[in-house]
Amino acid sequence: MNNTAQDIPFHARHDDELLTLDDVAEILRTPANTVRWWRQEGTGPEFFKIGRRLYTTVGDLRTFIRAQRLASASVLGQPKAV
C-alpha cells in the first residue's frame, strides 16, 4: 500500500512540506474560495508562487493556526461589555 502525502496526518507532517491552496482548505475544512479571500486580504497563511502555482508550508500553516487560537483566546477571555 503506497502512502501519499494526503494520508499523513497534519500533526505528523514536516514543517517544510509544501501545501497547495486546496490542501490548506481541506486541512482547515473551509472552502477554497475563503482561503483565496484570506490571501487577498492578507489575513490567511502566507503563500508564495512556484511557477504559476501557490504554495505555503506546513510550518506557515501551523503559525497561522496558532495565531488564530491566540486571537480567539484573547477575545474569549475578555469580559463582555454591558
Backbone as CSV, one residue per row, in Angstrom:
resi,resn,N_x,N_y,N_z,CA_x,CA_y,CA_z,C_x,C_y,C_z
1,MET,0.843,-1.176,0.000,0.000,0.000,0.000,0.892,1.245,0.000
2,ASN,0.713,2.107,-0.953,1.504,3.333,-1.051,0.814,4.451,-0.285
3,ASN,1.567,5.112,0.570,1.035,6.267,1.290,1.351,7.524,0.509
4,THR,0.356,8.372,0.351,0.580,9.671,-0.267,0.665,10.706,0.843
5,ALA,1.058,11.918,0.478,1.152,12.994,1.465,-0.201,13.242,2.124
6,GLN,-1.291,13.029,1.381,-2.626,13.263,1.922,-2.979,12.253,3.006
7,ASP,-2.322,11.097,3.015,-2.609,10.065,4.011,-1.919,10.335,5.343
8,ILE,-0.950,11.230,5.359,-0.193,11.525,6.575,-0.966,12.561,7.392
9,PRO,-1.235,12.293,8.668,-1.955,13.274,9.488,-1.181,14.595,9.562
10,PHE,-1.911,15.694,9.675,-1.293,17.019,9.678,-0.235,17.142,10.767
11,HIS,-0.515,16.640,11.969,0.432,16.783,13.083,1.734,16.024,12.838
12,ALA,1.734,15.064,11.907,2.934,14.262,11.642,3.740,14.774,10.448
13,ARG,3.269,15.825,9.820,3.952,16.348,8.632,5.121,17.244,9.015
14,HIS,6.125,17.293,8.148,7.315,18.119,8.359,6.991,19.575,8.051
15,ASP,7.555,20.502,8.822,7.273,21.928,8.650,7.605,22.457,7.259
16,ASP,8.555,21.855,6.565,8.952,22.344,5.241,8.111,21.779,4.103
17,GLU,7.191,20.880,4.403,6.361,20.286,3.350,5.496,21.360,2.699
18,LEU,5.412,21.318,1.374,4.607,22.286,0.640,3.145,21.863,0.611
19,LEU,2.271,22.861,0.725,0.831,22.648,0.630,0.264,23.600,-0.402
20,THR,-0.675,23.117,-1.203,-1.371,23.990,-2.140,-2.503,24.700,-1.407
21,LEU,-3.097,25.664,-2.061,-4.236,26.367,-1.502,-5.374,25.384,-1.226
22,ASP,-5.594,24.440,-2.132,-6.640,23.433,-1.930,-6.325,22.524,-0.745
23,ASP,-5.043,22.197,-0.546,-4.645,21.402,0.622,-5.001,22.144,1.909
24,VAL,-4.700,23.437,1.937,-4.983,24.256,3.120,-6.486,24.271,3.395
25,ALA,-7.277,24.458,2.346,-8.734,24.470,2.507,-9.224,23.140,3.078
26,GLU,-8.679,22.052,2.593,-9.084,20.733,3.078,-8.684,20.537,4.543
27,ILE,-7.466,20.919,4.887,-6.989,20.766,6.268,-7.829,21.600,7.230
28,LEU,-8.145,22.834,6.827,-8.918,23.727,7.690,-10.422,23.500,7.580
29,ARG,-10.818,22.633,6.665,-12.239,22.332,6.429,-13.028,23.599,6.139
30,THR,-12.486,24.369,5.222,-13.119,25.614,4.804,-13.082,25.674,3.284
31,PRO,-13.999,26.380,2.652,-13.983,26.452,1.190,-12.691,27.086,0.655
32,ALA,-12.241,26.600,-0.489,-11.032,27.145,-1.117,-11.197,28.633,-1.405
33,ASN,-12.409,29.060,-1.756,-12.629,30.485,-2.021,-12.411,31.335,-0.771
34,THR,-12.693,30.790,0.394,-12.427,31.511,1.643,-10.927,31.691,1.830
35,VAL,-10.160,30.647,1.559,-8.699,30.737,1.675,-8.166,31.750,0.662
36,ARG,-8.730,31.757,-0.543,-8.326,32.756,-1.553,-8.622,34.171,-1.050
37,TRP,-9.787,34.345,-0.436,-10.170,35.659,0.108,-9.204,36.091,1.206
38,TRP,-8.888,35.165,2.116,-7.923,35.473,3.173,-6.605,35.925,2.567
39,ARG,-6.186,35.228,1.508,-4.918,35.573,0.856,-4.985,36.988,0.289
40,GLN,-6.083,37.332,-0.383,-6.249,38.675,-0.950,-6.233,39.738,0.140
41,GLU,-6.867,39.436,1.261,-6.963,40.387,2.366,-5.694,40.429,3.218
42,GLY,-4.817,39.441,3.030,-3.596,39.375,3.824,-3.826,38.859,5.236
43,THR,-4.928,38.130,5.440,-5.261,37.647,6.775,-5.046,36.147,6.947
44,GLY,-4.736,35.446,5.888,-4.547,33.997,5.960,-3.083,33.636,6.072
45,PRO,-2.787,32.350,5.922,-1.383,31.933,5.935,-0.642,32.533,4.743
46,GLU,0.656,32.695,4.886,1.456,33.256,3.795,1.581,32.243,2.663
47,PHE,1.367,32.704,1.445,1.536,31.875,0.255,2.640,32.465,-0.605
48,PHE,3.242,31.641,-1.429,4.248,32.078,-2.389,4.053,31.272,-3.659
49,LYS,4.608,31.789,-4.750,4.448,31.124,-6.042,5.696,30.348,-6.425
50,ILE,5.465,29.195,-6.983,6.487,28.442,-7.704,5.875,28.232,-9.077
51,GLY,6.444,28.906,-10.054,5.811,28.898,-11.371,4.485,29.629,-11.282
52,ARG,3.418,28.951,-11.665,2.091,29.564,-11.622,1.267,29.106,-10.419
53,ARG,1.808,28.197,-9.620,1.040,27.620,-8.513,1.376,28.297,-7.192
54,LEU,0.370,28.392,-6.333,0.532,28.970,-4.998,0.788,27.869,-3.980
55,TYR,1.725,28.134,-3.077,2.057,27.181,-2.023,2.252,27.904,-0.705
56,THR,2.091,27.158,0.358,2.523,27.559,1.686,3.208,26.338,2.275
57,THR,3.785,26.487,3.435,4.415,25.330,4.077,3.570,24.905,5.276
58,VAL,3.767,23.682,5.699,3.083,23.184,6.890,3.427,24.081,8.079
59,GLY,4.687,24.498,8.173,5.103,25.375,9.268,4.371,26.706,9.261
60,ASP,4.209,27.304,8.073,3.474,28.569,7.978,2.002,28.379,8.337
61,LEU,1.428,27.253,7.937,0.032,26.984,8.287,-0.108,26.784,9.795
62,ARG,0.841,26.098,10.400,0.808,25.929,11.863,0.899,27.288,12.569
63,THR,1.757,28.171,12.065,1.889,29.516,12.634,0.567,30.266,12.539
64,PHE,-0.092,30.166,11.386,-1.392,30.810,11.182,-2.423,30.265,12.175
65,ILE,-2.462,28.948,12.337,-3.428,28.328,13.249,-3.168,28.781,14.682
66,ARG,-1.893,28.820,15.092,-1.551,29.285,16.447,-2.008,30.729,16.666
67,ALA,-1.769,31.572,15.665,-2.167,32.981,15.768,-3.681,33.104,15.912
68,GLN,-4.419,32.285,15.182,-5.876,32.310,15.285,-6.332,31.853,16.670
69,ARG,-5.665,30.833,17.199,-6.006,30.347,18.546,-5.740,31.421,19.589
70,LEU,-4.592,32.093,19.486,-4.256,33.145,20.448,-5.229,34.314,20.350
71,ALA,-5.578,34.692,19.122,-6.503,35.807,18.919,-7.881,35.475,19.486
72,SER,-8.350,34.266,19.249,-9.676,33.905,19.756,-9.648,33.725,21.269
73,ALA,-8.540,33.255,21.816,-8.431,33.095,23.269,-8.459,34.450,23.961
74,SER,-7.802,35.443,23.362,-7.788,36.769,23.982,-9.169,37.411,23.904
75,VAL,-9.896,37.165,22.830,-11.252,37.706,22.701,-12.190,36.987,23.662
76,LEU,-12.071,35.674,23.749,-12.945,34.898,24.630,-12.651,35.158,26.099
77,GLY,-11.418,35.524,26.414,-11.039,35.741,27.801,-11.433,37.102,28.345
78,GLN,-11.858,38.016,27.468,-12.216,39.357,27.912,-13.654,39.371,28.431
79,PRO,-13.911,40.164,29.483,-15.292,40.269,29.969,-16.172,40.946,28.928
80,LYS,-17.432,40.559,28.915,-18.379,41.138,27.957,-18.731,42.565,28.358
81,ALA,-18.868,43.409,27.352,-19.282,44.785,27.605,-20.765,44.793,27.957
82,VAL,-21.124,45.651,28.883,-22.529,45.716,29.312,-23.199,46.896,28.675
